[in-house]
Short mmCIF file of C-alpha atoms and ligand atoms in Angstrom, two decimals:
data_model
loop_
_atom_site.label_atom_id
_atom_site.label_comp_id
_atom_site.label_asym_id
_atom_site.label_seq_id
_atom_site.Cartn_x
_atom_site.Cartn_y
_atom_site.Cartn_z
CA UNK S 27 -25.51 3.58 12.61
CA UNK S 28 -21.70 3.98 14.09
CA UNK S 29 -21.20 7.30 15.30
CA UNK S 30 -18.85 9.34 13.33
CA UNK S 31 -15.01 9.17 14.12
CA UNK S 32 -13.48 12.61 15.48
CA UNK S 33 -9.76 13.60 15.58
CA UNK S 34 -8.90 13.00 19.14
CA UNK S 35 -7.07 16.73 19.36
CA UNK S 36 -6.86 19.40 17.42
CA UNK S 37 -3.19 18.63 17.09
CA UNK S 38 -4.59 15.48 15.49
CA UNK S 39 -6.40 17.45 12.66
CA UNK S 40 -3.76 19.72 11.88
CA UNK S 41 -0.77 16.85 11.78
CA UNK S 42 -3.52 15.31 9.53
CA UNK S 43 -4.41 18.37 7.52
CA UNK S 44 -0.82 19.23 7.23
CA UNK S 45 0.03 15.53 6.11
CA UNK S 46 -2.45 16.09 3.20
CA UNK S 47 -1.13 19.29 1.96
CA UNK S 48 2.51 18.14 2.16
CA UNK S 49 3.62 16.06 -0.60
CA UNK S 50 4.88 15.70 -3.93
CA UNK S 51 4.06 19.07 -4.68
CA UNK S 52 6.17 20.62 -1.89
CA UNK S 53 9.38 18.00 -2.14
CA UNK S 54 9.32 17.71 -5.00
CA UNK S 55 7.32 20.40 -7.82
CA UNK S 56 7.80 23.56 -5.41
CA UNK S 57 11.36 23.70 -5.85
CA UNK S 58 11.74 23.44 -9.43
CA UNK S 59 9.06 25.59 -10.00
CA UNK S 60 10.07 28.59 -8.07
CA UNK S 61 13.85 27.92 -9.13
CA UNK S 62 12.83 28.53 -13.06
CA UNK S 63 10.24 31.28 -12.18
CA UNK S 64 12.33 33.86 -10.95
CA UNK S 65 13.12 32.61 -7.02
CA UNK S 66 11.68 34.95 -4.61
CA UNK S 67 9.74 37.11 -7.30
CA UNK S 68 7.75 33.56 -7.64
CA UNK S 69 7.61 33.16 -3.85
CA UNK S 70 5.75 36.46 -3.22
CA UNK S 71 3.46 35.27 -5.69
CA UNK S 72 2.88 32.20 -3.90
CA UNK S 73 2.28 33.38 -0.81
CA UNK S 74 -0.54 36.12 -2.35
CA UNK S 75 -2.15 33.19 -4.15
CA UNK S 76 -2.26 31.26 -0.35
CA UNK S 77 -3.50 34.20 1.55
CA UNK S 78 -5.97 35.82 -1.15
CA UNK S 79 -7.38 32.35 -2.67
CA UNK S 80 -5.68 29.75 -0.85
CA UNK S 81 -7.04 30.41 2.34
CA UNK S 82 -10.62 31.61 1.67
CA UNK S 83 -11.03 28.72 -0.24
CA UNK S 84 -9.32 26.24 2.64
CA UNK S 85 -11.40 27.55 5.47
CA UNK S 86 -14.68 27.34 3.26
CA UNK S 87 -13.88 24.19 2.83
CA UNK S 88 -13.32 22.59 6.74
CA UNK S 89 -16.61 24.72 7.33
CA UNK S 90 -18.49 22.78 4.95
CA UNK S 91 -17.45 19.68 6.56
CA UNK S 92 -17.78 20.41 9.70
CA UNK S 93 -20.68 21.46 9.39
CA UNK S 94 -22.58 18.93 8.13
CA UNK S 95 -19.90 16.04 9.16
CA UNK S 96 -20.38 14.52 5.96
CA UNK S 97 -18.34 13.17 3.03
CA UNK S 98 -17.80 15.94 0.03
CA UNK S 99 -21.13 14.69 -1.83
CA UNK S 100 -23.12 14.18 1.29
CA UNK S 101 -21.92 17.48 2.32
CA UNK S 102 -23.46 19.41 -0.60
CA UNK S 103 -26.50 17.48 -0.37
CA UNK S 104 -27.22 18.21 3.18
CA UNK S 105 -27.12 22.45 2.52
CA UNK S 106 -28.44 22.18 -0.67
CA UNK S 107 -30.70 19.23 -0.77
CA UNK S 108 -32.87 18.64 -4.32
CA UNK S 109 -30.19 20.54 -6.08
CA UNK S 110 -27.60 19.64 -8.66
CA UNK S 111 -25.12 21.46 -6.16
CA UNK S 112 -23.60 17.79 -4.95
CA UNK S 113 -22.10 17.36 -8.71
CA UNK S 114 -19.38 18.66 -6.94
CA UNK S 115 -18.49 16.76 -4.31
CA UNK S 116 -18.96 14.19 -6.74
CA UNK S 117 -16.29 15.78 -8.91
CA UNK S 118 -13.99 15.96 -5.89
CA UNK S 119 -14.41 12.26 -5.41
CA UNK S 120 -13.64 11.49 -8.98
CA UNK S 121 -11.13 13.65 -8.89
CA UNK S 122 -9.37 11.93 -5.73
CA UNK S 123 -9.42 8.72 -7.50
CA UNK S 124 -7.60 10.46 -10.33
CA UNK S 125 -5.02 11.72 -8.90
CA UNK S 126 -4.14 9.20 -6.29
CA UNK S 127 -3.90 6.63 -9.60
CA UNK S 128 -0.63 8.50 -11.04
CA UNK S 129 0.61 9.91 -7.19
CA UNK S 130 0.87 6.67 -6.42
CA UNK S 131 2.73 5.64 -9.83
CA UNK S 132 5.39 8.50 -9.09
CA UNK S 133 5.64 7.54 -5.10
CA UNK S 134 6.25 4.02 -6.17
CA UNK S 135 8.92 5.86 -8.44
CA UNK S 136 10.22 6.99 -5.16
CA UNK S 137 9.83 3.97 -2.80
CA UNK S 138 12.28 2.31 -5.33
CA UNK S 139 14.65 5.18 -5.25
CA UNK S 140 15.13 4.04 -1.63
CA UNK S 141 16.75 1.53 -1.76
CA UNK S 142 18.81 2.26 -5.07
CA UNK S 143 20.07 5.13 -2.26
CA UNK S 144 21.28 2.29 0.14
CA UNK S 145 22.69 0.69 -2.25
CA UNK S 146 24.76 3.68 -3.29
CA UNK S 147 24.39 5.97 -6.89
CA UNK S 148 27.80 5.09 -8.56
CA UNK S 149 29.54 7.97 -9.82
CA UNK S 150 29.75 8.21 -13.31
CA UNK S 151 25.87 6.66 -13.85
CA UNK S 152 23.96 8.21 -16.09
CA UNK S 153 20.95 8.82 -14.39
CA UNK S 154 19.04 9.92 -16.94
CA UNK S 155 19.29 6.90 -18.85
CA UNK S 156 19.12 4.95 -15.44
CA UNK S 157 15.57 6.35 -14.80
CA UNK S 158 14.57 6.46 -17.89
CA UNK S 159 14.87 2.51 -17.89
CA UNK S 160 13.40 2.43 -14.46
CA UNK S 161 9.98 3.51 -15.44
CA UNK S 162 9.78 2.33 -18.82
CA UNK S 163 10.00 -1.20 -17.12
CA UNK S 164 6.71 -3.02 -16.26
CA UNK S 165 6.75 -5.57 -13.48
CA UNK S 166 9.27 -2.92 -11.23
CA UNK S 167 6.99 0.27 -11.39
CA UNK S 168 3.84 -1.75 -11.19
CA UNK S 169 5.20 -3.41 -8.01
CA UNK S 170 6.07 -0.17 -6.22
CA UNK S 171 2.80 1.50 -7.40
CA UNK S 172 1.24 -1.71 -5.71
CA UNK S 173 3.38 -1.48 -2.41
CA UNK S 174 2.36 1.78 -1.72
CA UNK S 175 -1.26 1.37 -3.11
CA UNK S 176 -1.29 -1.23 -0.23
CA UNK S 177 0.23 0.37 2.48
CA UNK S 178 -2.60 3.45 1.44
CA UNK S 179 -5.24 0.81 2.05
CA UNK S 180 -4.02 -0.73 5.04
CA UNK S 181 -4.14 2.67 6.57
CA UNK S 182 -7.42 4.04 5.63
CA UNK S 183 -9.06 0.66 6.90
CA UNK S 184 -7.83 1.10 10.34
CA UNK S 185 -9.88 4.24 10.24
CA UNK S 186 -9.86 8.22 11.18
CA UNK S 187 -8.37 7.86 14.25
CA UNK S 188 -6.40 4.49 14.60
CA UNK S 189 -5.13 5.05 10.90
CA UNK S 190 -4.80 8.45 9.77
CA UNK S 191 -4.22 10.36 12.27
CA UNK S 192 -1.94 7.87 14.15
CA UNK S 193 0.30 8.01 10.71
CA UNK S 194 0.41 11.66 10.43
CA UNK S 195 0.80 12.30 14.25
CA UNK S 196 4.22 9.36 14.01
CA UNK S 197 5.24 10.46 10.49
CA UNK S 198 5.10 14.49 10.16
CA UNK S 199 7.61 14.69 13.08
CA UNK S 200 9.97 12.16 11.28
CA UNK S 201 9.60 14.20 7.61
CA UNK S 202 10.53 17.18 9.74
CA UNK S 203 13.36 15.50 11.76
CA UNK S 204 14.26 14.27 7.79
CA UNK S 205 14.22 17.48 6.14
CA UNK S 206 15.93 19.68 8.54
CA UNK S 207 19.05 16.82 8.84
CA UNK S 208 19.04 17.11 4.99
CA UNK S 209 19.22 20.94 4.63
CA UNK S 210 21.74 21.66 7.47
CA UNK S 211 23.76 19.08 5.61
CA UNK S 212 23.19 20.81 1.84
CA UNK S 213 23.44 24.57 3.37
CA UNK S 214 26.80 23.71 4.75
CA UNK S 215 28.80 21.99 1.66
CA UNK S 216 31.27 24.41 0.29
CA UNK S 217 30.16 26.00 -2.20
CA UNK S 218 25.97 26.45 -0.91
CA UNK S 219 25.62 30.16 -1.76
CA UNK S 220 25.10 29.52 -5.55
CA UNK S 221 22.75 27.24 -4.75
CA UNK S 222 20.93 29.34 -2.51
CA UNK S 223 20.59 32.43 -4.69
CA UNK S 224 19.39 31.03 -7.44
CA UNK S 225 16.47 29.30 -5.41
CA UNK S 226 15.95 32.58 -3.84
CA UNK S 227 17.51 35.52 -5.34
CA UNK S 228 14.31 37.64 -6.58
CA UNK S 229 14.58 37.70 -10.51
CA UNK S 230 11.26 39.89 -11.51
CA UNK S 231 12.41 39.45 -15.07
CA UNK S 232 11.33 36.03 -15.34
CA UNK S 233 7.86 37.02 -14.22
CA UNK S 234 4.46 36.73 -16.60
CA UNK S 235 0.94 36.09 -16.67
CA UNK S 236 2.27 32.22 -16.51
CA UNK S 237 3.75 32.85 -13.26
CA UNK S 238 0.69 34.13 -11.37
CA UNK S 239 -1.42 30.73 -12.63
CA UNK S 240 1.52 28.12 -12.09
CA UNK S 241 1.62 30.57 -9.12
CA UNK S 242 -2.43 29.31 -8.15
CA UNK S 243 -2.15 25.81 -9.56
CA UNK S 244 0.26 25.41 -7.06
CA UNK S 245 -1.54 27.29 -4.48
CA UNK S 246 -4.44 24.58 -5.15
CA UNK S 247 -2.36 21.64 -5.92
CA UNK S 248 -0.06 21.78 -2.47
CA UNK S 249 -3.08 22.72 -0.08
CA UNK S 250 -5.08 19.69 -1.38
CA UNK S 251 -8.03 22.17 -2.42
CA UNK S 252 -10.81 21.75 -4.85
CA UNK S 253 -11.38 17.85 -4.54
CA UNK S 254 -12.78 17.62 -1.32
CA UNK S 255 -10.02 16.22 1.10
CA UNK S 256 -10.23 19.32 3.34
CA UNK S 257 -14.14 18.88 3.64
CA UNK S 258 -13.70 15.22 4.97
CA UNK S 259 -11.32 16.29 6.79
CA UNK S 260 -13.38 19.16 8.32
CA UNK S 261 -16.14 16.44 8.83
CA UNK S 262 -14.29 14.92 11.41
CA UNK S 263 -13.37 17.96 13.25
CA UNK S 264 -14.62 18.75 16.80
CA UNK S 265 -17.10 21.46 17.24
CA UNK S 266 -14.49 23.48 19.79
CA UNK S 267 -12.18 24.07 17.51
CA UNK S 268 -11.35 26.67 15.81
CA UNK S 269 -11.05 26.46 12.10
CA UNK S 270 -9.28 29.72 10.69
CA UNK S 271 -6.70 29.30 13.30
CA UNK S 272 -6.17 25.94 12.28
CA UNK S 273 -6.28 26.69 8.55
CA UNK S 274 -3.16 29.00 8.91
CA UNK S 275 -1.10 26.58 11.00
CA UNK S 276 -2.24 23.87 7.96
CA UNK S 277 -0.98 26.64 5.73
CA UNK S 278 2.12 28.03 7.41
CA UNK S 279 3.41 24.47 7.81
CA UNK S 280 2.97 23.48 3.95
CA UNK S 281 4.64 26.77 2.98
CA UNK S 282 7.41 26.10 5.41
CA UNK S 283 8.24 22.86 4.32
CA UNK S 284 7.85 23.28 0.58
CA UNK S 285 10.79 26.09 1.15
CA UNK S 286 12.76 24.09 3.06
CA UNK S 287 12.89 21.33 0.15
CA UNK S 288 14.38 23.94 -2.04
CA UNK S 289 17.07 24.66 0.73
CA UNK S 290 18.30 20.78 0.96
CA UNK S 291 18.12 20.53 -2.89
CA UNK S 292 19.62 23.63 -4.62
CA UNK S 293 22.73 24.25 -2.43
CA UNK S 294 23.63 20.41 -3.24
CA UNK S 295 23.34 21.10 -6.46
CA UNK S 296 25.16 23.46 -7.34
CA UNK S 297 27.90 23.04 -4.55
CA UNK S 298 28.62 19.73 -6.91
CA UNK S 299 28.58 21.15 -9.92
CA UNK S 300 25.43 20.23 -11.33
CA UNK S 301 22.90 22.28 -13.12
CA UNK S 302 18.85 22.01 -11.98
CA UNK S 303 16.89 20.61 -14.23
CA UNK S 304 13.22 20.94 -13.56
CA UNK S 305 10.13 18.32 -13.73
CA UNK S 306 11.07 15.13 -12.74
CA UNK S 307 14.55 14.69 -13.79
CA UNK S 308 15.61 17.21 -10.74
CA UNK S 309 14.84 14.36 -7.60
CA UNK S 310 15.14 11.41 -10.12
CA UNK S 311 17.93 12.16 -12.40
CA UNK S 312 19.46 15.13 -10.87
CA UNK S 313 19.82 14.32 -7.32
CA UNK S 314 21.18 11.00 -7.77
CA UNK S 315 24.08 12.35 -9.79
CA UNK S 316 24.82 14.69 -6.26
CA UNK S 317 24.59 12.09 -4.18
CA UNK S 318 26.74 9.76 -5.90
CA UNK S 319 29.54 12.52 -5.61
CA UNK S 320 28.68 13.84 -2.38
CA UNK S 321 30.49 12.15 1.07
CA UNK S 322 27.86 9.52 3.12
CA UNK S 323 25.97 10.46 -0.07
CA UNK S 324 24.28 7.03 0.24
CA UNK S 325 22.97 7.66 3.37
CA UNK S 326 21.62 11.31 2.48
CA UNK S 327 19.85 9.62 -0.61
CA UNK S 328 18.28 7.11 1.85
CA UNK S 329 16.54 10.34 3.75
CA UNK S 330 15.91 12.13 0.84
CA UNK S 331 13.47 9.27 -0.60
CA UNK S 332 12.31 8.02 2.07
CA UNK S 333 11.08 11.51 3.10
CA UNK S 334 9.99 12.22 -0.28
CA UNK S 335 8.06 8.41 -0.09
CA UNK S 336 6.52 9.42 3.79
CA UNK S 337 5.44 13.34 2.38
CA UNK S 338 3.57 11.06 -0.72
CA UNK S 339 2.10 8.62 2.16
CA UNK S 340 0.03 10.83 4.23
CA UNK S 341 -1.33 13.04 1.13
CA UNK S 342 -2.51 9.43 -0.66
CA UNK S 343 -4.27 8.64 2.62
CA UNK S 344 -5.85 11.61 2.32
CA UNK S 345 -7.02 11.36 -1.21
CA UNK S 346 -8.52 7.74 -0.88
CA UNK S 347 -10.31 9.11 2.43
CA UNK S 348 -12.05 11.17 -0.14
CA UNK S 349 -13.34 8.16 -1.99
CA UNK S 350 -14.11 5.89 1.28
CA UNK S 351 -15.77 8.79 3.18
CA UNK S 352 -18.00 8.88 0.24
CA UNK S 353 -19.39 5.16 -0.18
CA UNK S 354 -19.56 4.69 3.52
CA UNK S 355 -21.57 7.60 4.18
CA UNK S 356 -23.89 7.50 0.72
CA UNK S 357 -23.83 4.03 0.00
CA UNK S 358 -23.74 2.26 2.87
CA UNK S 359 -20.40 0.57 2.24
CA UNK S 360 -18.36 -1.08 5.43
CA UNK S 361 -15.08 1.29 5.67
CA UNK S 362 -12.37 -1.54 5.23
CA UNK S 363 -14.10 -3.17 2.36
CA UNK S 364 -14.95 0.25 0.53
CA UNK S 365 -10.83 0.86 1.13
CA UNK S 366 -9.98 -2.32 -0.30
CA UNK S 367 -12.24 -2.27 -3.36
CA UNK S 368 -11.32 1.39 -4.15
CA UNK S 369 -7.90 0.97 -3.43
CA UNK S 370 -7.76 -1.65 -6.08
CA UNK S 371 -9.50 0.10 -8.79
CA UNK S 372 -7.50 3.08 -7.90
CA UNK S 373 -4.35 0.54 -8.61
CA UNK S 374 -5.59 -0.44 -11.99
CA UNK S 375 -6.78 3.29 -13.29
CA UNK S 376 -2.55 3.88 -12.12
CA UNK S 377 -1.59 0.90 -14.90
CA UNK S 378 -2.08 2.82 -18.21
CA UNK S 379 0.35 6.00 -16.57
CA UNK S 380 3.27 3.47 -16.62
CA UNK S 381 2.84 1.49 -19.48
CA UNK S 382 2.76 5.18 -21.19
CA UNK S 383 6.98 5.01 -20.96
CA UNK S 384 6.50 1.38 -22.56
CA UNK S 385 3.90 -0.02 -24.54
CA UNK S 386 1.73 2.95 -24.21
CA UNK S 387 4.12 5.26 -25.51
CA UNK S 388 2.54 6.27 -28.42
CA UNK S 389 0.07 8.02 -26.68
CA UNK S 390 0.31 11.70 -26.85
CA UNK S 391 -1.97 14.25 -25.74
CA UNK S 392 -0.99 18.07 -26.49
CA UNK S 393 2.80 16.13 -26.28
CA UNK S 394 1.90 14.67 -22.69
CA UNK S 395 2.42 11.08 -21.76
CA UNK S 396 -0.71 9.35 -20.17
CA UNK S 397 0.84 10.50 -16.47
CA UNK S 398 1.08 14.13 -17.43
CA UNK S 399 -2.33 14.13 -19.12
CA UNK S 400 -3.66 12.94 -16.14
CA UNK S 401 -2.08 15.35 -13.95
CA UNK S 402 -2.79 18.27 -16.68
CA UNK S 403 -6.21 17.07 -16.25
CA UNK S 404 -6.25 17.32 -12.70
CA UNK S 405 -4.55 20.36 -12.13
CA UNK S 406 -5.58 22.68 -14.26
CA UNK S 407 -9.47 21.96 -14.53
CA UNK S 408 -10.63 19.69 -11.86
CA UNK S 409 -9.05 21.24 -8.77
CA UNK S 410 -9.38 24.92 -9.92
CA UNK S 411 -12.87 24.12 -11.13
CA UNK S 412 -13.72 22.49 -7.96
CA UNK S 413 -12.14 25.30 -6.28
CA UNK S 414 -14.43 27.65 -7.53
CA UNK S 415 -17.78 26.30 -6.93
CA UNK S 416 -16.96 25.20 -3.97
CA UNK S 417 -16.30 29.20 -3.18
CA UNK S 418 -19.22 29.93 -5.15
CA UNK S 419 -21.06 27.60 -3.03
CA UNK S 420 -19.81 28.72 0.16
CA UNK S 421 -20.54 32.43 -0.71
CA UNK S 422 -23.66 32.42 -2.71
CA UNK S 423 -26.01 29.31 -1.84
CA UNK S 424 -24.77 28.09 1.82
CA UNK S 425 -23.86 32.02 1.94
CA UNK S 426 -20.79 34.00 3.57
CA UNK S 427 -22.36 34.66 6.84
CA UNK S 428 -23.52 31.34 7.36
CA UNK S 429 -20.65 29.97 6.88
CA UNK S 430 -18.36 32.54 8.95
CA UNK S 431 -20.63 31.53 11.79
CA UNK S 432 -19.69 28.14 11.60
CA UNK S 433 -15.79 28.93 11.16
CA UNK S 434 -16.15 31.78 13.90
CA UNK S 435 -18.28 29.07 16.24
CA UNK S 436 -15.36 27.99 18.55
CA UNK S 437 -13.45 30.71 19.98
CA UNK S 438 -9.67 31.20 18.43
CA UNK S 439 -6.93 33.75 17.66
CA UNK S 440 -8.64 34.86 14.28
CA UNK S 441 -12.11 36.27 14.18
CA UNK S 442 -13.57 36.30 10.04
CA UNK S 443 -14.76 39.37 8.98
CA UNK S 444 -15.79 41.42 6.46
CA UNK S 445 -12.32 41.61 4.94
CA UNK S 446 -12.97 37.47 4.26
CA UNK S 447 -15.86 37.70 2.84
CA UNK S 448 -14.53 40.04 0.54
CA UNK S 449 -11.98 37.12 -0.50
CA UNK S 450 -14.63 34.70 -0.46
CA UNK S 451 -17.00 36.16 -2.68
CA UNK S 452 -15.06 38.37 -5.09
CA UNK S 453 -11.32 37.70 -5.31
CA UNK S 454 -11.04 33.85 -4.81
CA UNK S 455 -13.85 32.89 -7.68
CA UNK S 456 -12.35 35.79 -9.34
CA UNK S 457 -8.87 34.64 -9.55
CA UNK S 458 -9.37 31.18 -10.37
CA UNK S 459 -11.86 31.98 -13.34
CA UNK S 460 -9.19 34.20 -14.58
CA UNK S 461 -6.36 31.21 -14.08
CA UNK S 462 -8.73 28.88 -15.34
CA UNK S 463 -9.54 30.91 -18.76
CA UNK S 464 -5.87 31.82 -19.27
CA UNK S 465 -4.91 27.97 -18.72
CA UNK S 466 -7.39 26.61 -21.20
CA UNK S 467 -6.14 29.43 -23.94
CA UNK S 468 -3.18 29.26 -23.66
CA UNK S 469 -3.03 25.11 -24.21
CA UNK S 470 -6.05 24.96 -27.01
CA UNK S 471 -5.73 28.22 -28.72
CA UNK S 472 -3.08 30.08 -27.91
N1 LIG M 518 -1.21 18.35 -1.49
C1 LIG M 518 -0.58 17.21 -2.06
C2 LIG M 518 0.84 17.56 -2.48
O1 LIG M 518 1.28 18.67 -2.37
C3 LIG M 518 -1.34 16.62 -3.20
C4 LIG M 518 -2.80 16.48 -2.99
C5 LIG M 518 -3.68 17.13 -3.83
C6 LIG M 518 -3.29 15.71 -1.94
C7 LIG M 518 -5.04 17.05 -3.61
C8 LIG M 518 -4.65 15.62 -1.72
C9 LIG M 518 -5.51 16.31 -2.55
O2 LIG M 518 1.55 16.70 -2.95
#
């Protein structure tokens, strides 16, 4: 059998790691959602939901894989053999495939935007009504969801090392290069401050129950947890390095960036006179309408996409890894066929989320198109449930101490104690149950 792949560096893993995590939900959902939930108030929540769940549940994960260097089923199977325990990797493979069939969908979305950017937003557009017929098209969505379904594939069969972490090591740098041009540029227009305090300015008022679980969703959604990319990506970690450390530069960096969107979108916002408008509409609608006023504003599009497109990139890879990691290691499969195969299917589970703006529009669950069901779906039972018994896991069958040992096994800056097993056995499962509960209530009952 071909010896498994490692990261070359450690650098490698966390540019790879990091790549994951950032994504749409940093460029583009972070910033909305902490702009309508009350600014900083919402931050603080988001950084309690990283440190007290988020990160328990992160470095559980990388353990796991590294452990047993093994794909998310394989890697339940091998702690727990002749139990139903690997029904969860299994879920985290299913639910990779899920998501990465409607990412891909919205990247496409944003591939496209690219080069409406070059060739320049016309003032006076409506946007909304310009996007609105961009998606409910066919052959134009379905070509970009293709592109970039292809451009996943052509990097997960060039493998751990040649592919993914030669991307993420070439491309993070870039986003960053990107994102800071973009919010020197929007923090200097005349008129920034109004921008920047409602992004930030701490409004507790606007804070409920809601806010601490679209507080965790988020947590969950943005550090890839719950579906099993961190275990594969744990699986191809080196034995000398050290994983908590590494989990909080993985974290740090996602947190940085997602705040950072918000800086190069809100002051450019409001500095032209616009209003946010959250979901969507805010990059696709909004943004367009800014640029088209704003000087060079074709040129500042042509970042802003094409960093949005590059964040989308390196978190697909990731969630196809998921899939590929799986059939090579259980069933044998040869890595650049599994990645062509899968990356197909995942293409044609992404067909029914865009003809839901056309011929599928009739379809209507709870009021959601077939993209938003899939993404309720996603986020608010698979990854939180996966979430959980993957901590439940960790704690209770592998068990805290064993797996502290093998996050404590290479020497590092952080040392897990008993304050982290505390996390990992009480609060994390804890938290999500309660997020979980409230979630399903609130959209069924209440
Ligand atoms: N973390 C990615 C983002 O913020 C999405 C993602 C979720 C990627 C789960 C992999 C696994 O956009």
């Amino acid at each position: 059998m071909k010896k498994r792949e490692n990261w070359t560096s450690n650098v490698g893993f966390i540019l790879a790691a990091a790549g994951s995590a950032i994504g749409l939900g940093n460029i583009w959902r972070f910033p909305y959602v902490t702009g309508t939930n009350g600014g900083a108030a919402f931050l603080l929540i988001f950084l309690a939901a990283i440190i007290f769940i988020g990160f328990p549940v992160i470095v559980a994960e990388i353990s796991l894989g590294r452990n047993t260097a093994k794909n998310p089923v394989g890697a339940f199977k091998k702690i727990a053999p002749d139990t139903p325990w690997w029904v969860v990797g299994g879920l985290g493979v299913f639910t990779g495939f899920l998501i990465l069939s409607y990412y891909s969908v919205v990247a496409g979305w944003s591939m496209s935007y690219i080069f409406k950017a070059i060739n320049g937003f016309t003032p006076g557009t409506d946007f909304a009504t310009l996007f609105g017929s961009h998606i409910s098209g066919f052959g134009v969505p379905l070509f970009w969801h293709a592109a970039f379904m292809l451009i996943t594939v052509l990097v997960i069969r060039a493998g751990v090392v040649g592919g993914i972490q030669k991307v993420a090591k070439t491309l993070m740098p870039v986003l960053f290069l990107i994102l800071i041009t973009l919010v020197i540029r929007a923090v200097t227009l005349p008129g920034a401050g109004e921008g920047l305090s409602f992004y930030l300015k701490p409004d507790f008022s606007k804070i409920s129950i809601q806010t601490f679980t679209d507080a965790i969703a988020q947590a969950f959604f943005t550090l890839s947890l719950g579906m099993g990319a961190m275990i594969t990506y744990g699986s191809y970690l080196s034995k000398d390095d050290n994983i908590s450390d590494n989990a909080v530069y993985i974290i740090g960096f996602d947190t940085l960036i997602a705040v950072l969107a918000g800086l190069a979108i809100f002051p450019a916002v409001f500095a032209l006179g616009f209003s946010p408008s959250a979901g969507p509409g805010l990059v696709f609608i909004t943004l367009p309408g800014v640029l088209a006023e704003m000087p060079l504003g074709s040129f500042f599009g042509f970042l802003f996409f094409l960093l949005l497109s590059i964040s989308a990139l390196t978190s697909a890879i990731s969630l196809l890894e998921v899939v590929v990691s799986y059939v090579v290691d259980e069933k044998g499969w040869e890595r650049k066929k599994a990645a062509q195969i899968i990356g197909f299917i995942i293409f044609i589970v992404g067909i029914p989320p865009i003809l839901g703006y056309s011929s599928l529009s009739g379809f209507s669950f709870l009021g959601m198109d077939v993209l938003d069901t899939y993404d309720w779906f996603a986020n608010n039972i698979f990854l939180p449930l996966g979430g959980l018994l993957t901590s439940i896991f960790a704690a209770y069958v592998w068990k805290a101490k064993n797996m502290m040992k093998e996050a404590n096994s290479a020497p590092g800056k952080i040392t897990l104690g008993k304050g982290y097993e505390f996390l990992l056995k009480y609060i994390a499962p804890a938290g999500i149950l309660i997020i979980m509960a409230f979630n399903i209530w609130t959209t069924f009952v209440g």
